[in-house]
PDB file of C-alpha atoms and ligand atoms in Angstrom:
ATOM      1  CA  MET A   8     -11.321   9.802  -8.745  1.00  0.00           C
ATOM      2  CA  GLU A   9      -7.755   9.154  -7.640  1.00  0.00           C
ATOM      3  CA  ARG A  10      -6.856   5.613  -6.525  1.00  0.00           C
ATOM      4  CA  THR A  11      -3.783   4.136  -4.815  1.00  0.00           C
ATOM      5  CA  LEU A  12      -2.447   0.677  -4.083  1.00  0.00           C
ATOM      6  CA  VAL A  13      -1.753  -0.280  -0.479  1.00  0.00           C
ATOM      7  CA  LEU A  14       0.072  -3.435   0.608  1.00  0.00           C
ATOM      8  CA  VAL A  15       0.077  -4.641   4.181  1.00  0.00           C
ATOM      9  CA  LYS A  16       3.497  -6.247   3.995  1.00  0.00           C
ATOM     10  CA  PRO A  17       4.280  -9.808   5.226  1.00  0.00           C
ATOM     11  CA  ASP A  18       5.813  -8.557   8.492  1.00  0.00           C
ATOM     12  CA  ALA A  19       2.538  -6.790   9.396  1.00  0.00           C
ATOM     13  CA  VAL A  20       0.346  -9.758   8.490  1.00  0.00           C
ATOM     14  CA  GLN A  21       2.573 -12.043  10.605  1.00  0.00           C
ATOM     15  CA  ARG A  22       2.337  -9.604  13.468  1.00  0.00           C
ATOM     16  CA  GLY A  23      -1.453  -9.346  13.313  1.00  0.00           C
ATOM     17  CA  LEU A  24      -1.470  -5.726  12.280  1.00  0.00           C
ATOM     18  CA  SER A  25      -3.497  -5.986   9.032  1.00  0.00           C
ATOM     19  CA  GLY A  26      -6.726  -4.765  10.586  1.00  0.00           C
ATOM     20  CA  ASP A  27      -5.055  -1.849  12.358  1.00  0.00           C
ATOM     21  CA  ILE A  28      -3.339  -0.654   9.193  1.00  0.00           C
ATOM     22  CA  ILE A  29      -6.432  -0.940   6.998  1.00  0.00           C
ATOM     23  CA  SER A  30      -8.453   0.725   9.752  1.00  0.00           C
ATOM     24  CA  ARG A  31      -6.073   3.681  10.031  1.00  0.00           C
ATOM     25  CA  LEU A  32      -6.413   4.238   6.300  1.00  0.00           C
ATOM     26  CA  GLU A  33     -10.188   3.806   6.281  1.00  0.00           C
ATOM     27  CA  GLY A  34     -10.301   6.367   9.105  1.00  0.00           C
ATOM     28  CA  THR A  35      -9.060   9.091   6.758  1.00  0.00           C
ATOM     29  CA  GLY A  36     -12.332   8.872   4.809  1.00  0.00           C
ATOM     30  CA  LEU A  37     -10.691   7.307   1.762  1.00  0.00           C
ATOM     31  CA  LYS A  38     -12.977   4.630   0.305  1.00  0.00           C
ATOM     32  CA  LEU A  39     -11.883   0.978   0.342  1.00  0.00           C
ATOM     33  CA  VAL A  40     -12.648  -0.289  -3.185  1.00  0.00           C
ATOM     34  CA  ALA A  41     -10.664  -3.524  -3.419  1.00  0.00           C
ATOM     35  CA  LEU A  42      -9.154  -6.005  -0.913  1.00  0.00           C
ATOM     36  CA  LYS A  43      -7.497  -9.397  -1.134  1.00  0.00           C
ATOM     37  CA  MET A  44      -4.897 -11.611   0.485  1.00  0.00           C
ATOM     38  CA  LEU A  45      -2.212 -13.265  -1.601  1.00  0.00           C
ATOM     39  CA  GLN A  46       1.400 -14.425  -1.612  1.00  0.00           C
ATOM     40  CA  MET A  47       3.478 -12.702  -4.269  1.00  0.00           C
ATOM     41  CA  ASP A  48       5.848 -14.804  -6.398  1.00  0.00           C
ATOM     42  CA  ARG A  49       9.274 -13.593  -7.499  1.00  0.00           C
ATOM     43  CA  GLU A  50       8.098 -12.567 -10.962  1.00  0.00           C
ATOM     44  CA  MET A  51       5.326 -10.375  -9.526  1.00  0.00           C
ATOM     45  CA  ALA A  52       7.652  -8.900  -6.915  1.00  0.00           C
ATOM     46  CA  GLU A  53      10.289  -8.024  -9.486  1.00  0.00           C
ATOM     47  CA  ARG A  54       7.645  -6.326 -11.593  1.00  0.00           C
ATOM     48  CA  HIS A  55       6.135  -4.436  -8.689  1.00  0.00           C
ATOM     49  CA  TYR A  56       9.570  -3.186  -7.549  1.00  0.00           C
ATOM     50  CA  SER A  57      11.113  -2.860 -11.032  1.00  0.00           C
ATOM     51  CA  ILE A  58      12.223   0.756 -10.383  1.00  0.00           C
ATOM     52  CA  HIS A  59      14.518  -0.571  -7.625  1.00  0.00           C
ATOM     53  CA  ARG A  60      16.175  -3.220  -9.761  1.00  0.00           C
ATOM     54  CA  GLY A  61      19.979  -2.971  -9.448  1.00  0.00           C
ATOM     55  CA  LYS A  62      19.863  -1.253  -6.048  1.00  0.00           C
ATOM     56  CA  PRO A  63      21.716  -2.977  -3.156  1.00  0.00           C
ATOM     57  CA  PHE A  64      18.514  -3.692  -1.241  1.00  0.00           C
ATOM     58  CA  PHE A  65      16.557  -5.088  -4.272  1.00  0.00           C
ATOM     59  CA  GLU A  66      17.224  -8.803  -3.644  1.00  0.00           C
ATOM     60  CA  GLY A  67      16.460  -8.580   0.040  1.00  0.00           C
ATOM     61  CA  LEU A  68      13.285  -6.662  -0.735  1.00  0.00           C
ATOM     62  CA  VAL A  69      12.060  -9.268  -3.218  1.00  0.00           C
ATOM     63  CA  GLN A  70      12.818 -12.107  -0.800  1.00  0.00           C
ATOM     64  CA  PHE A  71      11.056 -10.328   2.018  1.00  0.00           C
ATOM     65  CA  ILE A  72       7.908  -9.379   0.061  1.00  0.00           C
ATOM     66  CA  THR A  73       7.537 -12.965  -1.268  1.00  0.00           C
ATOM     67  CA  SER A  74       8.279 -14.638   2.068  1.00  0.00           C
ATOM     68  CA  SER A  75       4.704 -14.841   3.418  1.00  0.00           C
ATOM     69  CA  PRO A  76       1.160 -13.673   2.486  1.00  0.00           C
ATOM     70  CA  LEU A  77       0.282 -10.016   2.303  1.00  0.00           C
ATOM     71  CA  VAL A  78      -2.932  -7.972   2.042  1.00  0.00           C
ATOM     72  CA  ALA A  79      -3.470  -5.856  -1.015  1.00  0.00           C
ATOM     73  CA  ALA A  80      -6.009  -2.985  -1.061  1.00  0.00           C
ATOM     74  CA  VAL A  81      -7.077  -0.115  -3.232  1.00  0.00           C
ATOM     75  CA  PHE A  82      -8.215   3.129  -1.656  1.00  0.00           C
ATOM     76  CA  GLU A  83     -10.031   5.856  -3.559  1.00  0.00           C
ATOM     77  CA  GLY A  84     -10.629   9.504  -2.928  1.00  0.00           C
ATOM     78  CA  PRO A  85      -9.282  13.026  -3.543  1.00  0.00           C
ATOM     79  CA  LYS A  86      -5.484  13.098  -3.272  1.00  0.00           C
ATOM     80  CA  ALA A  87      -5.555   9.381  -2.272  1.00  0.00           C
ATOM     81  CA  VAL A  88      -1.865   8.882  -3.143  1.00  0.00           C
ATOM     82  CA  GLU A  89      -0.635  11.838  -1.078  1.00  0.00           C
ATOM     83  CA  ILE A  90      -2.896  11.075   1.845  1.00  0.00           C
ATOM     84  CA  VAL A  91      -1.870   7.450   2.116  1.00  0.00           C
ATOM     85  CA  ARG A  92       1.804   8.420   1.891  1.00  0.00           C
ATOM     86  CA  LYS A  93       1.330  10.884   4.740  1.00  0.00           C
ATOM     87  CA  VAL A  94      -0.475   8.340   6.983  1.00  0.00           C
ATOM     88  CA  MET A  95       2.211   5.728   6.187  1.00  0.00           C
ATOM     89  CA  GLY A  96       5.102   8.034   7.167  1.00  0.00           C
ATOM     90  CA  GLU A  97       8.686   8.054   5.915  1.00  0.00           C
ATOM     91  CA  THR A  98      10.242   4.920   4.377  1.00  0.00           C
ATOM     92  CA  ASP A  99      12.670   4.610   7.310  1.00  0.00           C
ATOM     93  CA  PRO A 100      10.558   4.073  10.424  1.00  0.00           C
ATOM     94  CA  ALA A 101      13.272   5.886  12.494  1.00  0.00           C
ATOM     95  CA  GLN A 102      12.416   9.023  10.489  1.00  0.00           C
ATOM     96  CA  ALA A 103       8.658   8.450  10.418  1.00  0.00           C
ATOM     97  CA  ALA A 104       6.656  10.765  12.686  1.00  0.00           C
ATOM     98  CA  PRO A 105       4.732   9.398  15.636  1.00  0.00           C
ATOM     99  CA  GLY A 106       1.136   8.876  14.678  1.00  0.00           C
ATOM    100  CA  THR A 107       2.082   7.511  11.245  1.00  0.00           C
ATOM    101  CA  ILE A 108       1.761   3.806  10.557  1.00  0.00           C
ATOM    102  CA  ARG A 109       5.522   3.277  10.175  1.00  0.00           C
ATOM    103  CA  GLY A 110       6.347   5.668  13.053  1.00  0.00           C
ATOM    104  CA  ASP A 111       4.042   3.759  15.386  1.00  0.00           C
ATOM    105  CA  LEU A 112       4.436   0.186  14.220  1.00  0.00           C
ATOM    106  CA  ALA A 113       7.846  -0.399  12.614  1.00  0.00           C
ATOM    107  CA  LEU A 114      11.555  -0.297  13.414  1.00  0.00           C
ATOM    108  CA  GLY A 115      13.488  -1.379  10.308  1.00  0.00           C
ATOM    109  CA  MET A 116      13.878  -0.024   6.800  1.00  0.00           C
ATOM    110  CA  ARG A 117      12.875  -3.280   5.116  1.00  0.00           C
ATOM    111  CA  ARG A 118      10.301  -4.363   7.680  1.00  0.00           C
ATOM    112  CA  ASN A 119       8.342  -1.170   7.397  1.00  0.00           C
ATOM    113  CA  VAL A 120       4.896  -2.835   7.398  1.00  0.00           C
ATOM    114  CA  VAL A 121       3.154  -1.019   4.530  1.00  0.00           C
ATOM    115  CA  HIS A 122       3.475   0.018   0.855  1.00  0.00           C
ATOM    116  CA  GLY A 123       1.644   2.872  -0.840  1.00  0.00           C
ATOM    117  CA  SER A 124       1.974   4.054  -4.417  1.00  0.00           C
ATOM    118  CA  ASP A 125       4.204   7.079  -4.786  1.00  0.00           C
ATOM    119  CA  SER A 126       2.490   8.837  -7.693  1.00  0.00           C
ATOM    120  CA  VAL A 127      -0.844   8.770  -9.563  1.00  0.00           C
ATOM    121  CA  GLU A 128       0.907   7.451 -12.689  1.00  0.00           C
ATOM    122  CA  ASN A 129       2.456   4.538 -10.763  1.00  0.00           C
ATOM    123  CA  SER A 130      -0.696   3.809  -8.821  1.00  0.00           C
ATOM    124  CA  GLU A 131      -2.788   2.725 -11.838  1.00  0.00           C
ATOM    125  CA  GLN A 132      -0.004   0.438 -13.040  1.00  0.00           C
ATOM    126  CA  GLU A 133       0.497  -1.013  -9.546  1.00  0.00           C
ATOM    127  CA  ILE A 134      -3.261  -1.586  -9.117  1.00  0.00           C
ATOM    128  CA  SER A 135      -3.418  -3.490 -12.428  1.00  0.00           C
ATOM    129  CA  LEU A 136      -0.684  -5.857 -11.254  1.00  0.00           C
ATOM    130  CA  PHE A 137      -2.765  -6.942  -8.230  1.00  0.00           C
ATOM    131  CA  PHE A 138      -6.383  -6.509  -9.307  1.00  0.00           C
ATOM    132  CA  SER A 139      -8.421  -7.160 -12.429  1.00  0.00           C
ATOM    133  CA  PRO A 140     -10.735  -4.240 -13.352  1.00  0.00           C
ATOM    134  CA  GLU A 141     -13.784  -6.227 -12.051  1.00  0.00           C
ATOM    135  CA  GLU A 142     -12.147  -6.600  -8.624  1.00  0.00           C
ATOM    136  CA  VAL A 143     -11.977  -2.865  -8.122  1.00  0.00           C
ATOM    137  CA  LEU A 144     -15.508  -2.001  -7.067  1.00  0.00           C
ATOM    138  CA  SER A 145     -17.564   1.112  -7.651  1.00  0.00           C
ATOM    139  CA  TYR A 146     -20.247   1.794  -5.048  1.00  0.00           C
ATOM    140  CA  GLU A 147     -22.105   4.580  -3.283  1.00  0.00           C
ATOM    141  CA  ARG A 148     -21.209   5.220   0.294  1.00  0.00           C
ATOM    142  CA  HIS A 149     -23.702   6.272   2.914  1.00  0.00           C
ATOM    143  CA  GLY A 150     -22.931   9.729   4.233  1.00  0.00           C
ATOM    144  CA  GLU A 151     -20.429  10.623   1.456  1.00  0.00           C
ATOM    145  CA  ARG A 152     -21.210  14.344   1.776  1.00  0.00           C
ATOM    146  CA  TRP A 153     -19.903  14.319   5.363  1.00  0.00           C
ATOM    147  CA  ILE A 154     -16.524  13.114   4.081  1.00  0.00           C
ATOM    148  CA  ILE A 155     -15.840  14.632   0.646  1.00  0.00           C
ATOM    149  CA  GLU A 156     -16.342  18.360   0.133  1.00  0.00           C
ATOM    150  CA  SER A 157     -17.976  19.284  -3.169  1.00  0.00           C
TER     151      SER A 157
HETATM  152  P1  IDP B  14       8.550   3.483  -0.051  1.00  0.00           P
HETATM  153  O1  IDP B  14       8.054   2.103   0.305  1.00  0.00           O
HETATM  154  O2  IDP B  14       8.450   4.457   1.077  1.00  0.00           O
HETATM  155  O3  IDP B  14       7.925   4.043  -1.335  1.00  0.00           O
HETATM  156  P2  IDP B  14      10.935   2.972  -1.708  1.00  0.00           P
HETATM  157  O4  IDP B  14      12.125   3.896  -1.751  1.00  0.00           O
HETATM  158  O5  IDP B  14      10.029   2.905  -2.846  1.00  0.00           O
HETATM  159  O6  IDP B  14      10.128   3.345  -0.355  1.00  0.00           O
HETATM  160  O7  IDP B  14      11.503   1.515  -1.348  1.00  0.00           O
HETATM  161  C1  IDP B  14      10.693   0.391  -1.457  1.00  0.00           C
HETATM  162  C2  IDP B  14      10.881  -0.478  -0.230  1.00  0.00           C
HETATM  163  O8  IDP B  14      12.215  -0.983  -0.255  1.00  0.00           O
HETATM  164  C3  IDP B  14      10.770   0.265   1.120  1.00  0.00           C
HETATM  165  O9  IDP B  14       9.458   0.368   1.593  1.00  0.00           O
HETATM  166  C4  IDP B  14      11.624  -0.614   1.989  1.00  0.00           C
HETATM  167  O10 IDP B  14      10.854  -1.759   2.447  1.00  0.00           O
HETATM  168  C5  IDP B  14      12.695  -1.090   1.064  1.00  0.00           C
HETATM  169  N1  IDP B  14      13.916  -0.312   1.153  1.00  0.00           N
HETATM  170  C6  IDP B  14      14.112   0.935   0.648  1.00  0.00           C
HETATM  171  N2  IDP B  14      15.350   1.367   0.910  1.00  0.00           N
HETATM  172  C7  IDP B  14      15.950   0.401   1.604  1.00  0.00           C
HETATM  173  C8  IDP B  14      17.262   0.221   2.176  1.00  0.00           C
HETATM  174  O11 IDP B  14      18.124   1.109   2.089  1.00  0.00           O
HETATM  175  N3  IDP B  14      17.508  -0.926   2.809  1.00  0.00           N
HETATM  176  C9  IDP B  14      16.580  -1.929   2.950  1.00  0.00           C
HETATM  177  N4  IDP B  14      15.355  -1.819   2.426  1.00  0.00           N
HETATM  178  C10 IDP B  14      15.039  -0.684   1.763  1.00  0.00           C
HETATM  179 MG1   MG B  15       8.044   3.342  -3.280  1.00  0.00          MG
END
């Protein structure tokens, strides 16, 4: 089953929006299979955002993401990557549709409250940076057949 990494970024934790963001994603029917709070260090941030190394916003991004604790989560389900990206909205909150997390809760490009993996290939690598295999749980959910079509 497809899995994706979600980060509730430091701005959202500081603003008390962690529960709202996790709740919006749970509401889709995707299954929450891992959750923790941590503060990223520079090495971890540079690894997580390695594809952006050399871009003008890279340094500011690393400083921001390491500035305060964040919440990391893994969601699982069919098309998990695509669905989380859709609920998050566009990277620039000014372009993000109303009803999306960024459209409703953010104003600025850097302080855009949430991260979600952008592809299935990247998601597995991103998950392994934040969680050991034992921390990503496998469990039966009550009422699964009302959520996932067979
Ligand atoms: P994504 O988070 O929607 O996948 P990416 O292009 O992967 O967007 O960029 C990673 C993060 O870097 C964004 O979420 C945002 O916080 C930050 N970022 C991207 N572009 C800019 C920019 O032009 N200025 C400032 N920050 C940016
Ligand atoms: Mg990205």
